[in-house]
Every structure is written in structure tokens, then in C-alpha cells.
Amino acid sequence: MNNKQHGFTLITVLILTSMASIVVLNSLRENIVQERMSGNFQKKMNSRLLAEKGVFEEAKLLQQALLNDKTLDIDGLIAATGNASGTGLIGTDATYNASLSKNAAGELEIASLGERYNGDAQSNLVARFGFSPGKAGSPFENAIVGCEGVSLSASGRIDSYDSSLGEYEADKAEAAAVIGTVYKDKDVTLSGASTIWGSVHATGSIIFSGSSPITGSLRANNNITIDSNFTVSTDPLLPEGFPLDTAVGGDVLSAGDVIWKQGKILGVVRANNDLIFPNNSASTILVNKNNEPLDVMYGNTLKAPAGLAEHLKQDGIAYSDAKFKQSPGVELVPYQDPDNFEASKVQCDPIDIESAVNDLTDPTAEDIVVNHSTTTLVVGKPETRVIYELAPKIGQSKIANPGSYTWESWLGEPPATLNYQLATINEQVDQKVLKSGSFTLNNGNLKVTGGDVTLIVSGDFIMTGDSFIDIAVDSSLTLYISGTVSMSADDGAITMKHGLTESGKPVFSIYSGFTGPDGIDISANSDLYAAIYAPKTDVNVVANGGFSGSIRGKTVTASGDGGIHHDMSLANVGGGGTTADAKLVFLGWSYKVPNKSIEEPVESKI
């Protein structure tokens, strides 16, 4: 019986050993699978991190391209950026390759492929960005800019409108006109009876003593003096909801003192230095229309020599209380520092107009004199007087003799014929231009038709007497002038459709490179539209008719009762030097299927 059980123990051990081996092998196989899964996950994470690095590196190139040229559009930005590629820190087999493109929705896409182990692991990451291109600044984006000072004594309204929506109409005007200075410590003086539908920004002080209101805010780097000497505005068309007894419709913000003699203010008052009430006028009233926590704030002292009036309180607490004595931190109006022009945030003359005009003018060009004194212009009827015509489509200027009129010897020598030449203007090559010496209209007619005309005047441009400039629809006249401009036609006029042509040019514009005093003097009894750029000389405008457009001069003095109306569409005219920064907005990212498939490793069989 015992002999039959020989070897049973061995068989039992073998069975148990086999079972243990199976368990161990199964465990080993599971460990191998887990290890491979962990390895694959690690490789995948490596490839994803590499793809993200590619996106970041490409984004750096993108931002650098924008810093180099803020005016690039989306296609130019893609061309200027290039592609990013490289390796990770974990090994030379860890690579990324990123590229930039525009998708069907007009968005920027950065596609980045991250790879590890020579492509065994791949991740394709796509990041989307919204893009708003930078906008070239315009020298005409404000109503009036006097680099070294502005003085307004006009009695007509100063407001704004958009010529792309139609001609100026007083009852459709907007309160968006901006008046300001550029050089450090330069003042704006407001007297007369002009209602200003807009705001005033001075790099120096603002002296407001006019008899009409300002609907917007006052902001100055030095002091603001408010001495408005009126009780009720005479403007019959003030903005909706604007009280008739208001001097300033917005805030008064000064980095220096606020000297508040009289006048009602709808906003708040902020002075980094002193708040002064010289006369303790009962008409000094503050409304604080936006219900800010403090009516007034001043960083230094409240001064009221005659004592503080009873109504100068907020919630029963006098403005002299310590709660109001805290610096409001009014920011400075950006200015150009004469000691460091290049570092300044703004430029008086971003075009460098003197050099531009000097490069264009021809001292040998003939003077043009259109001199006649017979019949006056009657719109819609045959013209009997001589017209000097400029039309780019005919290739040259000409004397147009309507009807049977011929040039009479008693008129002297006929004006010269100007032939078109090619020139580079604002970095645009092969622009057709006409060049003359001085150009005089003395009871004469100048007609512009057929498109955009650029006239380079080496001397002075003079318009006197019964003179007319007639600019046809879809045509424009651009003057580059090295001398002075004098337009004082007694009964003459400039007739045109206001605004910009289809090519984006102002219908009538003057670019003056003159560097002496009183370079531009305009006195017109009829309506005038002009974009004036004269940062090296003084501009004097007497607008007894309505002046529409924009004015930039070394100093600007405006008077007359016709009003000044800023055409906001002129902000689309480039050449201002400064730019609005382009904007990139991150919209999101997603991982996509890799460009090439990943082969799974062959699994060993136990």
C-alpha cells in the first residue's frame, strides 16, 4: 500500500510549482503591460509638452514681428514671422516644429508637432488667435492740434461729424471734437463764444474764460482755470440732456492746480496740487453726475480766501474736510519732450514735413498766375472766364477756355502748362505729381477734375479777390508747399464734396513745410473743407463761413462766427507716424490627429 504512494509528494510539488509559475508569469506579463503603458504615456506626455513648446516659441516670433512693424496685416504678419523648430532638453530625439497660417475663419493658427523617439510618439497641437491689425495713426484724428499752443476766440460751434455718412448738418453733429497741444508745457486758451462739443487736452495749462460751454472734459498737465462768464448757453442745439447753465459737461482733471472762479461742472474735480476758489462765487456748482465717491480731490491744499461757500459740500461735509485731501493721481497728457524727441509717446511732426517737402519741391519750376477780373462764376451757366484746370487723366495741366473765349493779350502771358512727373510720397513710389513755383489765383479759377491731383508748390500759394477753386466729385487736390499759404478771397469759394475720395484722400489738403511765423492764413466768408498739416508754422483761421476738416499747426488761432467741424473720417488718413497696437486674442487650442500614424510596438507572447 505504501509502495503505491511513492512520488505523490513530487507530483504535488510540481503542480504547486507550475501554478506558482503561472501566477508569477501572469504577474510579470501584467507588470510588462503596465510598464509599457506607463512608457507610452510618458512618451505621449513628452510629445505634448514638446508641441506646447513649439506653440510658445512660435508665439514669441509672432510677438516680435508685431513689435518690429505694428502696421502689418494678417498676411504680412504670417510672412514676417517664419517657423519655429528645435529640440527639447530631454534629448535630441525630442523635437518640435511649429508653423503659422490663416484658417478659413480669418483666424491665426499655430500648428505645432511634438515628437519623441524619432516619431514613435507624436502630438499635434493647434492654437487659435484672433487678430486685429495695427492701425497707422492719422495727423488729422483730432479737430485742432497746436503743437505749441491753441487760442480760440471764435463764436461758432466746434463739433464733429462723419463725412462718410453725409455732409455736415448742425442738428446731426456729434460731441467728439478734441482740441489739444503736443509739446511740453503748452497751453490752450479758450475765450469768445464758441460752444465746444468735445474735450480739451493740454500739455500745459487750460485757461477757459469763454461765454459758451464745453460739453466734454478738461485735462491738463499744469493748471486749469475755469472762469466761464455766462449763465445760459445761446447754442440752440446742445447735446441731448445737457443743461443750459453748464460750463463744463465732463470732469476737470489737472496734474497741477484747479482754479475754479465760476461755472457749473457736471463731472468731478481732481487736482494733484491745489484746489482754489478765488472769489467764492455762488455760481460754482458741482453735480458729480456719475455719483463718484468724492466730488473733489486735491493732493495739497484747498484755498478759499473769502471763505468756503455753504453749497460747496458733499453730504453735508465741506470740501475743505480732510477726506477730500488725497492725491487723485491724474495722469499726464502724453507730450513731446524737446529734450528727448525720440522717446516721446507723441510727435508734433511724425511726417517730418520739412524734409518731405524739400525732397519734392523744384526751385526751377515755373510760377503760375491765374489773373482775371471779368465775369463772376455762376453755377449751372456757361462760364466765360478762363479756368486753369488740373486733371490727372489728361496727363498734364491745361488752360480750359470754355465756349469761344480765348486768352487776350491784355491779360499778360498765359499761365504755364505743367507736365506730370513721378515722385515718392509717404514711401509710395512713382506717384504722379505737378510741380510749380509760386501759385497765385487773383480773381482766377482753378478746377480739379478726373481724380487725385498732387501739386508741389516751391513758393507761396495765394488766393485773393474773386477767386474760385472747384474740385469735382471723386477728385481731390493735395498741396505740398514750401512757402506760405494765404487764402483771403473776398467773394470767392472752394466748392467740393466734403470728405474722402474713394482712394482715401481728403478732398482738399495742405501739407506745409514752411518754418517761419504765420505760414498759413485763411480768411473765408464761405464754407471751406480742408485737412491742414503745418507743424512748423503758425495757422490762423478766420472762419466766417463753416470750416470743416482738421487743423494741425505749430500754433493754431481760430476766430470767426462760422464754426469748426471736425470730420472724423479723416482718422482713416494714414501718415501720422504713431500706430494703434495690433491685438492678438487667444481663442483656444486643441490636439489633432498627428500628421503620420504611430506604429504600435509588437507585443511579446508568453
Coordinates of C-alpha atoms in Angstrom, one line a residue:
M1 CA 0.0 0.0 0.0
N2 CA 2.8 2.4 0.8
N3 CA 4.6 1.5 -2.4
K4 CA 1.7 2.8 -4.4
Q5 CA 2.1 6.3 -2.9
H6 CA 5.8 6.7 -4.0
G7 CA 6.2 10.0 -6.0
F8 CA 3.0 11.7 -4.9
T9 CA 4.8 14.4 -3.0
L10 CA 6.9 15.1 -6.1
I11 CA 3.8 15.4 -8.2
T12 CA 2.1 17.7 -5.7
V13 CA 5.2 19.9 -5.6
L14 CA 5.3 20.0 -9.4
I15 CA 1.7 21.0 -9.6
L16 CA 2.1 23.7 -7.0
T17 CA 5.3 25.0 -8.7
S18 CA 3.5 25.2 -12.0
M19 CA 0.6 27.0 -10.5
A20 CA 3.1 29.4 -8.8
S21 CA 4.9 29.9 -12.1
I22 CA 1.7 30.7 -13.9
V23 CA 0.8 33.3 -11.3
V24 CA 4.3 34.8 -11.4
L25 CA 4.3 34.8 -15.2
N26 CA 0.9 36.4 -15.3
S27 CA 2.0 39.0 -12.8
L28 CA 5.2 39.6 -14.8
R29 CA 3.1 40.0 -18.0
E30 CA 0.8 42.5 -16.3
N31 CA 3.9 44.4 -15.0
I32 CA 5.3 44.5 -18.5
V33 CA 2.0 45.8 -19.9
Q34 CA 1.8 48.3 -17.1
E35 CA 5.4 49.4 -17.8
R36 CA 4.7 49.7 -21.5
M37 CA 1.6 51.7 -20.8
S38 CA 3.5 54.0 -18.5
G39 CA 6.3 54.3 -21.0
N40 CA 3.8 55.1 -23.8
F41 CA 2.0 57.6 -21.5
Q42 CA 5.4 59.2 -20.7
K43 CA 6.3 59.4 -24.4
K44 CA 2.9 60.9 -25.2
M45 CA 3.3 63.5 -22.4
N46 CA 6.7 64.3 -23.7
S47 CA 5.4 64.8 -27.2
R48 CA 2.5 67.0 -25.9
L49 CA 4.9 69.2 -23.9
L50 CA 7.1 69.5 -27.0
A51 CA 4.1 70.5 -29.1
E52 CA 3.3 73.2 -26.5
K53 CA 6.8 74.4 -26.5
G54 CA 6.5 74.8 -30.3
V55 CA 3.4 76.9 -29.8
F56 CA 5.1 79.1 -27.3
E57 CA 8.2 79.6 -29.4
E58 CA 6.1 80.4 -32.5
A59 CA 4.1 82.9 -30.4
K60 CA 7.4 84.6 -29.4
L61 CA 8.3 85.0 -33.1
L62 CA 4.8 86.3 -33.7
Q63 CA 5.0 89.0 -31.0
Q64 CA 8.5 90.0 -32.2
A65 CA 7.2 90.5 -35.7
L66 CA 4.5 92.8 -34.4
L67 CA 7.0 94.8 -32.4
N68 CA 9.1 95.3 -35.5
D69 CA 6.2 96.5 -37.6
K70 CA 2.9 97.4 -35.9
T71 CA 1.1 98.1 -39.2
L72 CA 1.3 94.5 -40.6
D73 CA -1.9 93.0 -41.7
I74 CA -2.6 89.3 -41.1
D75 CA -0.9 88.1 -44.3
G76 CA 2.1 90.3 -43.8
L77 CA 2.4 89.1 -40.2
I78 CA 2.5 85.5 -41.3
A79 CA 5.2 86.2 -43.9
A80 CA 7.3 88.1 -41.4
T81 CA 7.0 85.6 -38.6
G82 CA 8.5 82.4 -40.1
N83 CA 8.5 79.0 -38.4
A84 CA 9.8 77.8 -35.1
S85 CA 11.6 74.4 -34.6
G86 CA 14.1 72.9 -32.2
T87 CA 14.7 70.2 -29.6
G88 CA 13.8 69.7 -26.0
L89 CA 16.1 69.4 -23.0
I90 CA 15.5 65.7 -22.6
G91 CA 17.3 64.6 -25.7
T92 CA 18.0 65.2 -29.4
D93 CA 15.2 62.8 -30.3
A94 CA 12.7 65.2 -28.6
T95 CA 11.7 67.7 -31.4
Y96 CA 9.1 70.3 -32.2
N97 CA 8.1 72.0 -35.4
A98 CA 5.6 74.9 -35.5
S99 CA 4.1 76.9 -38.3
L100 CA 1.7 79.9 -38.7
S101 CA -1.2 80.1 -41.0
K102 CA -4.6 81.7 -41.5
N103 CA -7.7 79.5 -41.3
A104 CA -11.0 79.8 -43.2
A105 CA -12.5 82.0 -40.5
G106 CA -9.6 84.5 -40.8
E107 CA -8.0 83.5 -37.5
L108 CA -4.3 82.9 -36.9
E109 CA -3.4 79.2 -36.3
I110 CA -0.2 78.0 -34.8
A111 CA 0.2 74.3 -35.6
S112 CA 2.9 72.6 -33.7
L113 CA 4.1 68.9 -34.0
G114 CA 5.9 67.5 -31.0
E115 CA 7.8 64.1 -31.4
R116 CA 9.7 61.7 -29.2
Y117 CA 11.8 58.7 -30.0
N118 CA 12.1 59.5 -33.7
G119 CA 8.3 59.7 -34.2
D120 CA 7.2 56.8 -32.0
A121 CA 5.2 59.4 -30.0
Q122 CA 3.6 62.4 -31.7
S123 CA 1.2 65.2 -30.6
N124 CA -0.2 67.8 -33.0
L125 CA -1.3 70.9 -31.1
V126 CA -3.2 73.8 -32.8
A127 CA -3.6 77.1 -31.1
R128 CA -6.0 79.8 -32.5
F129 CA -5.7 83.5 -32.1
G130 CA -8.0 86.4 -33.1
F131 CA -6.0 89.2 -34.8
S132 CA -6.8 92.9 -35.0
P133 CA -4.2 94.6 -37.2
G134 CA -2.4 97.8 -36.0
K135 CA -3.7 101.0 -37.4
A136 CA -1.5 103.7 -38.7
G137 CA -2.0 106.9 -36.9
S138 CA -3.6 109.9 -38.7
P139 CA -2.3 113.5 -38.3
F140 CA -6.0 114.5 -38.6
E141 CA -7.6 112.4 -35.9
N142 CA -8.3 115.4 -33.7
A143 CA -10.2 118.6 -34.5
I144 CA -7.4 121.1 -33.6
V145 CA -3.8 120.4 -32.6
G146 CA -1.5 123.3 -31.9
C147 CA 1.9 121.7 -31.1
E148 CA 3.0 124.9 -29.2
G149 CA -0.4 126.3 -28.3
V150 CA -4.1 126.8 -29.2
S151 CA -6.0 130.1 -28.9
L152 CA -9.7 130.0 -29.8
S153 CA -11.8 133.2 -29.8
A154 CA -14.4 132.1 -32.4
S155 CA -18.1 132.4 -31.8
G156 CA -19.2 129.5 -33.9
R157 CA -19.6 126.0 -32.6
I158 CA -16.7 123.5 -32.6
D159 CA -18.0 120.0 -33.1
S160 CA -17.6 116.8 -35.1
Y161 CA -19.3 114.7 -37.8
D162 CA -18.5 111.8 -40.2
S163 CA -18.5 112.8 -43.8
S164 CA -18.8 109.2 -44.9
L165 CA -22.4 109.4 -43.6
G166 CA -23.1 112.7 -45.4
E167 CA -22.5 116.4 -45.4
Y168 CA -22.3 118.3 -42.1
E169 CA -25.6 119.1 -40.6
A170 CA -25.8 121.1 -37.3
D171 CA -28.7 119.0 -35.9
K172 CA -26.8 115.8 -36.5
A173 CA -23.4 116.8 -35.2
E174 CA -21.5 114.8 -32.6
A175 CA -19.8 115.9 -29.4
A176 CA -16.4 114.2 -30.2
A177 CA -14.1 117.1 -31.2
V178 CA -10.7 117.1 -29.4
I179 CA -8.5 120.1 -29.0
G180 CA -5.0 119.9 -27.7
T181 CA -1.3 120.6 -27.6
V182 CA 1.8 118.4 -28.1
Y183 CA 5.0 120.0 -26.9
K184 CA 5.7 120.0 -23.1
D185 CA 4.1 122.8 -21.1
K186 CA 2.0 124.3 -24.0
D187 CA -1.3 126.0 -23.2
V188 CA -4.9 126.1 -24.6
T189 CA -6.7 129.4 -24.2
L190 CA -10.5 129.4 -24.7
S191 CA -12.3 132.7 -25.0
G192 CA -15.1 134.1 -27.1
A193 CA -18.4 132.4 -27.5
S194 CA -17.6 129.0 -29.2
T195 CA -19.5 126.1 -27.8
I196 CA -17.1 123.2 -27.8
W197 CA -18.8 119.9 -28.4
G198 CA -15.9 117.7 -27.2
S199 CA -12.9 117.8 -24.8
V200 CA -9.7 119.8 -24.3
H201 CA -6.3 118.1 -23.5
A202 CA -3.4 120.5 -22.8
T203 CA 0.2 119.5 -22.1
G204 CA 0.4 122.8 -20.3
S205 CA -2.5 124.8 -18.8
I206 CA -6.1 125.4 -19.9
I207 CA -7.5 128.9 -19.5
F208 CA -11.2 128.8 -20.0
S209 CA -12.9 132.2 -19.9
G210 CA -15.4 131.9 -22.7
S211 CA -19.1 132.6 -22.7
S212 CA -20.2 129.2 -24.0
P213 CA -19.9 125.7 -22.6
I214 CA -17.6 122.7 -23.1
T215 CA -19.6 119.5 -23.3
G216 CA -16.7 117.2 -22.5
S217 CA -13.8 117.1 -20.1
L218 CA -10.8 119.3 -19.4
R219 CA -7.4 117.7 -18.8
A220 CA -4.1 119.5 -18.3
N221 CA -0.6 118.8 -17.1
N222 CA -0.3 122.1 -15.3
N223 CA -3.2 124.3 -14.2
I224 CA -6.9 124.6 -15.2
T225 CA -8.6 127.9 -14.8
I226 CA -12.4 128.0 -15.1
D227 CA -13.9 131.4 -15.3
S228 CA -16.9 130.9 -17.6
N229 CA -18.8 134.2 -17.6
F230 CA -22.2 133.1 -18.8
T231 CA -25.4 131.9 -17.2
V232 CA -27.3 130.3 -20.1
S233 CA -25.9 128.9 -23.4
T234 CA -27.0 130.6 -26.6
D235 CA -26.4 127.4 -28.6
P236 CA -29.9 126.3 -29.7
L237 CA -28.7 122.7 -30.3
L238 CA -26.8 121.5 -27.3
P239 CA -26.4 117.7 -26.9
E240 CA -29.4 115.9 -25.5
G241 CA -29.7 116.2 -21.7
F242 CA -27.1 118.9 -21.5
P243 CA -28.3 121.7 -19.0
L244 CA -28.2 125.2 -20.4
D245 CA -26.4 126.7 -17.4
T246 CA -23.4 124.3 -17.6
A247 CA -19.8 125.4 -18.1
V248 CA -18.1 122.0 -18.3
G249 CA -20.1 118.9 -19.0
G250 CA -17.4 116.4 -18.1
D251 CA -14.6 116.1 -15.5
V252 CA -11.9 118.6 -14.7
L253 CA -8.6 116.8 -14.3
S254 CA -5.4 118.6 -13.5
A255 CA -1.9 117.4 -12.7
G256 CA -1.4 120.9 -11.2
D257 CA -3.9 123.3 -9.7
V258 CA -7.6 123.8 -10.4
I259 CA -8.5 127.5 -10.1
W260 CA -12.3 127.5 -10.0
K261 CA -13.6 131.0 -10.3
Q262 CA -17.1 130.4 -11.6
G263 CA -19.1 128.0 -13.7
K264 CA -21.1 124.8 -13.2
I265 CA -19.4 121.4 -13.7
L266 CA -21.3 118.2 -14.3
G267 CA -18.4 115.8 -13.5
V268 CA -15.9 115.8 -10.7
V269 CA -12.8 117.9 -10.0
R270 CA -9.4 116.4 -9.5
A271 CA -6.2 118.4 -8.8
N272 CA -2.9 116.8 -8.0
N273 CA -1.8 120.0 -6.3
D274 CA -4.2 122.8 -5.0
L275 CA -8.0 123.4 -5.4
I276 CA -8.6 127.1 -5.4
F277 CA -11.8 129.1 -5.1
P278 CA -10.6 132.7 -5.6
N279 CA -13.9 134.6 -5.4
N280 CA -16.1 132.1 -3.6
S281 CA -18.6 132.5 -6.4
A282 CA -22.1 131.3 -5.7
S283 CA -22.3 130.0 -9.3
T284 CA -19.5 127.5 -8.6
I285 CA -21.6 124.3 -8.5
L286 CA -20.5 120.7 -9.0
V287 CA -23.0 118.0 -9.9
N288 CA -21.0 114.7 -9.9
K289 CA -23.3 113.2 -12.4
N290 CA -21.7 109.7 -12.2
N291 CA -22.1 109.6 -8.4
E292 CA -18.4 109.0 -7.7
P293 CA -17.5 108.6 -4.0
L294 CA -15.8 112.1 -3.8
D295 CA -16.9 115.2 -5.6
V296 CA -13.4 116.7 -5.4
M297 CA -9.9 115.5 -4.6
Y298 CA -6.8 117.6 -4.2
G299 CA -3.3 116.4 -3.3
N300 CA -2.1 119.6 -1.5
T301 CA -4.4 122.3 -0.2
L302 CA -7.9 123.8 -0.7
K303 CA -7.6 127.6 -0.8
A304 CA -10.7 129.9 -0.4
P305 CA -9.5 133.4 0.6
A306 CA -13.1 134.6 1.1
G307 CA -14.2 131.5 2.9
L308 CA -15.8 128.4 1.5
A309 CA -19.4 128.9 0.3
E310 CA -22.1 126.9 2.1
H311 CA -23.0 124.9 -1.1
L312 CA -19.5 123.6 -1.6
K313 CA -20.2 120.4 0.3
Q314 CA -20.8 116.7 -0.3
D315 CA -23.4 115.0 2.0
G316 CA -23.0 117.9 4.4
I317 CA -19.2 117.7 4.6
A318 CA -17.3 120.8 3.3
Y319 CA -14.8 120.2 0.5
S320 CA -12.1 121.5 3.0
D321 CA -12.5 118.4 5.0
A322 CA -9.5 116.0 5.3
K323 CA -11.4 113.2 3.4
F324 CA -11.1 115.2 0.2
K325 CA -7.4 115.9 0.7
Q326 CA -5.8 113.0 -1.1
S327 CA -3.9 112.9 -4.4
P328 CA -6.1 111.8 -7.3
G329 CA -3.1 110.7 -9.3
V330 CA -4.2 112.5 -12.5
E331 CA -2.1 111.1 -15.4
L332 CA -0.2 113.4 -17.6
V333 CA -1.4 114.2 -21.1
P334 CA 1.2 112.5 -23.4
Y335 CA 3.6 115.1 -24.7
Q336 CA 6.7 115.5 -26.8
D337 CA 9.7 116.5 -24.7
P338 CA 12.1 118.9 -26.6
D339 CA 15.0 117.4 -24.8
N340 CA 14.2 113.8 -25.9
F341 CA 12.0 113.8 -29.1
E342 CA 12.6 110.2 -30.0
A343 CA 11.5 108.8 -26.6
S344 CA 8.3 110.8 -26.6
K345 CA 5.0 109.0 -26.8
V346 CA 3.6 111.5 -29.3
Q347 CA 5.1 113.5 -32.1
C348 CA 4.2 117.0 -33.3
D349 CA 5.5 116.2 -36.8
P350 CA 5.5 112.5 -37.3
I351 CA 5.8 113.0 -41.1
D352 CA 9.0 115.2 -40.9
I353 CA 7.2 117.5 -43.3
E354 CA 10.1 120.0 -43.9
S355 CA 12.3 117.2 -45.3
A356 CA 9.4 115.7 -47.2
V357 CA 8.6 119.0 -48.9
N358 CA 12.2 119.8 -49.6
D359 CA 12.6 116.4 -51.3
L360 CA 9.6 117.1 -53.5
T361 CA 9.9 120.8 -54.5
D362 CA 11.7 122.0 -57.6
P363 CA 13.2 125.5 -57.3
T364 CA 13.4 125.8 -61.1
A365 CA 9.6 125.2 -61.6
E366 CA 7.6 128.0 -63.3
D367 CA 5.4 130.3 -61.3
I368 CA 1.7 130.0 -62.1
V369 CA -0.5 133.2 -62.1
V370 CA -4.2 132.9 -62.9
N371 CA -5.3 136.5 -63.1
H372 CA -8.6 137.6 -64.4
S373 CA -11.3 140.1 -63.4
T374 CA -14.3 139.9 -65.8
T375 CA -17.4 137.9 -65.0
T376 CA -18.1 136.1 -61.8
L377 CA -18.8 132.3 -61.6
V378 CA -22.5 131.4 -62.0
V379 CA -23.1 127.8 -61.1
G380 CA -25.0 125.9 -63.8
K381 CA -24.4 128.5 -66.5
P382 CA -21.8 128.8 -69.2
E383 CA -18.5 130.1 -67.8
T384 CA -16.9 133.0 -69.7
R385 CA -13.7 133.4 -67.7
V386 CA -10.5 131.5 -68.0
I387 CA -10.2 128.3 -65.9
Y388 CA -6.9 126.8 -65.0
E389 CA -7.6 123.0 -65.0
L390 CA -5.7 120.2 -63.3
A391 CA -6.7 116.7 -64.3
P392 CA -4.5 113.6 -63.9
K393 CA -6.3 111.6 -66.6
I394 CA -5.2 114.1 -69.3
G395 CA -1.6 113.8 -68.2
Q396 CA -1.0 117.5 -67.8
S397 CA -2.4 120.7 -66.6
K398 CA -4.1 123.0 -69.2
I399 CA -5.9 126.2 -69.7
A400 CA -9.5 125.4 -70.3
N401 CA -11.2 128.1 -72.4
P402 CA -15.0 127.4 -72.3
G403 CA -17.1 128.4 -75.2
S404 CA -15.3 130.7 -77.7
Y405 CA -13.3 132.5 -75.1
T406 CA -9.6 133.0 -76.0
W407 CA -6.7 134.3 -74.0
E408 CA -6.4 138.1 -74.5
S409 CA -3.1 139.8 -74.8
W410 CA -4.1 142.4 -72.2
L411 CA -4.2 139.6 -69.6
G412 CA -0.5 139.2 -70.0
E413 CA 1.3 135.9 -70.5
P414 CA -1.0 132.9 -70.1
P415 CA -0.2 130.6 -67.2
A416 CA 2.4 127.9 -67.9
T417 CA 1.4 124.3 -68.7
L418 CA 2.6 121.9 -66.0
N419 CA 3.6 118.4 -67.0
Y420 CA 3.3 115.5 -64.7
Q421 CA 6.4 114.0 -63.0
L422 CA 6.9 110.9 -60.8
A423 CA 7.8 111.2 -57.2
T424 CA 7.9 109.1 -54.0
I425 CA 5.4 110.3 -51.3
N426 CA 5.0 108.5 -48.0
E427 CA 7.1 105.6 -49.2
Q428 CA 4.9 105.2 -52.2
V429 CA 6.9 105.3 -55.4
D430 CA 6.0 106.6 -58.9
Q431 CA 3.3 108.9 -57.7
K432 CA 2.2 111.4 -60.4
V433 CA 2.7 115.0 -59.3
L434 CA 2.6 118.5 -60.7
K435 CA 5.4 120.9 -59.7
S436 CA 5.2 124.7 -59.8
G437 CA 7.0 127.7 -58.3
S438 CA 4.5 130.1 -56.6
F439 CA 0.9 129.6 -57.4
T440 CA -1.4 132.6 -57.5
L441 CA -5.2 132.9 -58.0
N442 CA -6.0 136.6 -58.3
N443 CA -9.7 136.7 -59.4
G444 CA -9.0 133.4 -61.1
N445 CA -10.4 130.0 -61.3
L446 CA -8.7 126.6 -60.5
K447 CA -10.6 123.5 -61.5
V448 CA -9.6 120.0 -60.4
T449 CA -11.3 117.1 -62.1
G450 CA -10.8 113.5 -63.1
G451 CA -9.2 112.1 -59.9
D452 CA -6.5 112.8 -57.3
V453 CA -4.1 115.7 -58.1
T454 CA -1.0 116.4 -56.1
L455 CA 0.5 119.8 -56.6
I456 CA 4.0 120.6 -55.3
V457 CA 4.5 124.4 -54.8
S458 CA 8.0 125.6 -54.3
G459 CA 6.9 129.1 -53.4
D460 CA 3.8 130.6 -51.9
F461 CA 0.2 129.7 -52.6
I462 CA -2.1 132.8 -52.8
M463 CA -5.8 133.0 -53.4
T464 CA -7.2 136.6 -53.4
G465 CA -10.2 138.6 -54.6
D466 CA -12.9 136.9 -56.6
S467 CA -11.2 133.5 -56.9
F468 CA -12.6 130.0 -57.0
I469 CA -11.3 126.5 -56.6
D470 CA -13.7 123.9 -58.0
I471 CA -12.9 120.3 -57.0
A472 CA -15.1 117.9 -58.9
V473 CA -16.8 114.8 -57.3
D474 CA -14.4 111.9 -56.8
S475 CA -11.4 114.3 -57.3
S476 CA -9.0 115.8 -54.8
L477 CA -6.3 118.4 -54.5
T478 CA -3.3 117.8 -52.3
L479 CA -0.8 120.7 -51.8
Y480 CA 2.8 120.2 -50.6
I481 CA 4.1 123.8 -50.0
S482 CA 7.5 125.1 -49.0
G483 CA 6.2 128.7 -48.8
T484 CA 3.3 130.4 -47.2
V485 CA -0.4 129.9 -47.8
S486 CA -2.7 132.9 -48.0
M487 CA -6.4 132.3 -48.8
S488 CA -8.3 135.5 -48.3
A489 CA -10.8 135.5 -51.2
D490 CA -13.3 138.2 -50.5
D491 CA -16.2 136.7 -52.5
G492 CA -14.6 133.6 -53.8
A493 CA -15.1 130.0 -52.7
I494 CA -13.9 126.4 -52.7
T495 CA -16.6 124.1 -54.0
M496 CA -16.4 120.4 -53.4
K497 CA -18.0 117.4 -51.9
H498 CA -16.6 117.1 -48.4
G499 CA -14.7 114.1 -47.0
L500 CA -12.5 111.4 -48.6
T501 CA -12.3 110.2 -52.1
E502 CA -12.7 106.5 -53.0
S503 CA -8.8 106.3 -52.9
G504 CA -8.9 107.5 -49.3
K505 CA -7.5 111.1 -49.8
P506 CA -9.0 114.2 -48.3
V507 CA -10.8 116.2 -51.0
F508 CA -8.6 119.2 -50.1
S509 CA -5.4 119.0 -48.0
I510 CA -2.5 121.3 -47.3
Y511 CA 0.9 120.0 -46.2
S512 CA 3.2 122.9 -45.3
G513 CA 6.9 122.6 -44.8
F514 CA 7.3 126.3 -44.1
T515 CA 9.3 127.0 -40.9
G516 CA 8.7 130.8 -40.3
P517 CA 5.9 132.5 -38.5
D518 CA 2.4 132.9 -39.9
G519 CA 2.8 130.3 -42.6
I520 CA -0.9 129.7 -43.1
D521 CA -3.5 132.5 -43.1
I522 CA -7.0 131.6 -44.1
S523 CA -9.9 134.0 -44.1
A524 CA -13.1 132.9 -45.9
N525 CA -16.6 134.1 -45.8
S526 CA -17.9 130.9 -47.5
D527 CA -17.7 127.2 -46.4
L528 CA -14.3 125.6 -46.6
Y529 CA -13.2 122.0 -46.2
A530 CA -9.5 121.3 -45.6
A531 CA -7.1 119.0 -43.8
I532 CA -4.3 121.2 -42.8
Y533 CA -0.9 119.9 -41.7
A534 CA 1.6 122.6 -40.8
P535 CA 3.5 121.6 -37.6
K536 CA 6.4 124.0 -38.3
T537 CA 4.4 127.2 -38.7
D538 CA 1.5 129.2 -37.2
V539 CA -2.0 128.6 -38.6
N540 CA -4.5 131.4 -38.4
V541 CA -8.1 130.7 -39.5
V542 CA -10.9 133.2 -39.6
A543 CA -14.0 131.1 -40.3
N544 CA -16.9 133.3 -41.1
G545 CA -18.3 130.5 -43.1
G546 CA -18.2 127.0 -41.8
F547 CA -14.7 125.3 -41.6
S548 CA -14.8 121.5 -41.9
G549 CA -11.9 119.1 -41.7
S550 CA -8.9 119.2 -39.3
I551 CA -6.1 121.6 -38.3
R552 CA -2.6 120.8 -37.1
G553 CA -0.1 123.6 -36.7
K554 CA 2.8 124.9 -34.6
T555 CA 0.2 127.2 -33.1
V556 CA -3.4 127.5 -34.1
T557 CA -5.5 130.6 -33.7
A558 CA -9.2 130.4 -34.7
S559 CA -11.8 133.1 -34.8
G560 CA -14.9 134.0 -36.8
D561 CA -18.6 133.1 -36.3
G562 CA -18.9 130.2 -38.8
G563 CA -17.8 127.3 -36.6
I564 CA -15.2 124.5 -37.0
H565 CA -16.5 121.0 -37.7
H566 CA -14.0 118.0 -37.3
D567 CA -14.5 115.4 -39.9
M568 CA -13.9 112.1 -38.0
S569 CA -13.4 110.2 -41.3
L570 CA -10.1 111.9 -41.6
A571 CA -8.8 109.5 -38.9
N572 CA -8.6 107.0 -41.7
V573 CA -5.9 109.0 -43.5
G574 CA -2.5 107.4 -42.7
G575 CA 0.8 109.1 -42.3
G576 CA 0.5 110.1 -38.6
G577 CA 3.6 108.1 -37.6
T578 CA 2.1 106.6 -34.4
T579 CA 0.0 103.5 -34.5
A580 CA -2.7 101.8 -32.6
D581 CA -1.2 98.5 -31.4
A582 CA -2.2 95.3 -33.2
K583 CA -4.1 92.9 -30.9
L584 CA -3.8 89.1 -30.6
V585 CA -6.5 87.4 -28.6
F586 CA -6.1 83.7 -27.6
L587 CA -9.2 81.8 -28.6
G588 CA -8.2 78.3 -27.5
W589 CA -6.3 75.2 -28.5
S590 CA -6.9 71.6 -29.4
Y591 CA -4.9 68.4 -30.1
K592 CA -5.5 66.9 -33.5
V593 CA -4.6 63.6 -35.1
P594 CA -0.9 63.5 -35.9
N595 CA 0.3 64.0 -39.4
K596 CA 1.7 60.5 -39.6
S597 CA 0.4 57.4 -37.8
I598 CA 2.1 55.8 -34.8
E599 CA 3.0 52.1 -35.1
E600 CA 2.2 50.1 -32.0
P601 CA 5.1 48.0 -30.7
V602 CA 4.8 44.3 -31.2
E603 CA 3.7 42.6 -28.0
S604 CA 5.7 39.6 -26.9
K605 CA 3.8 36.4 -26.2
I606 CA 4.5 34.4 -23.1

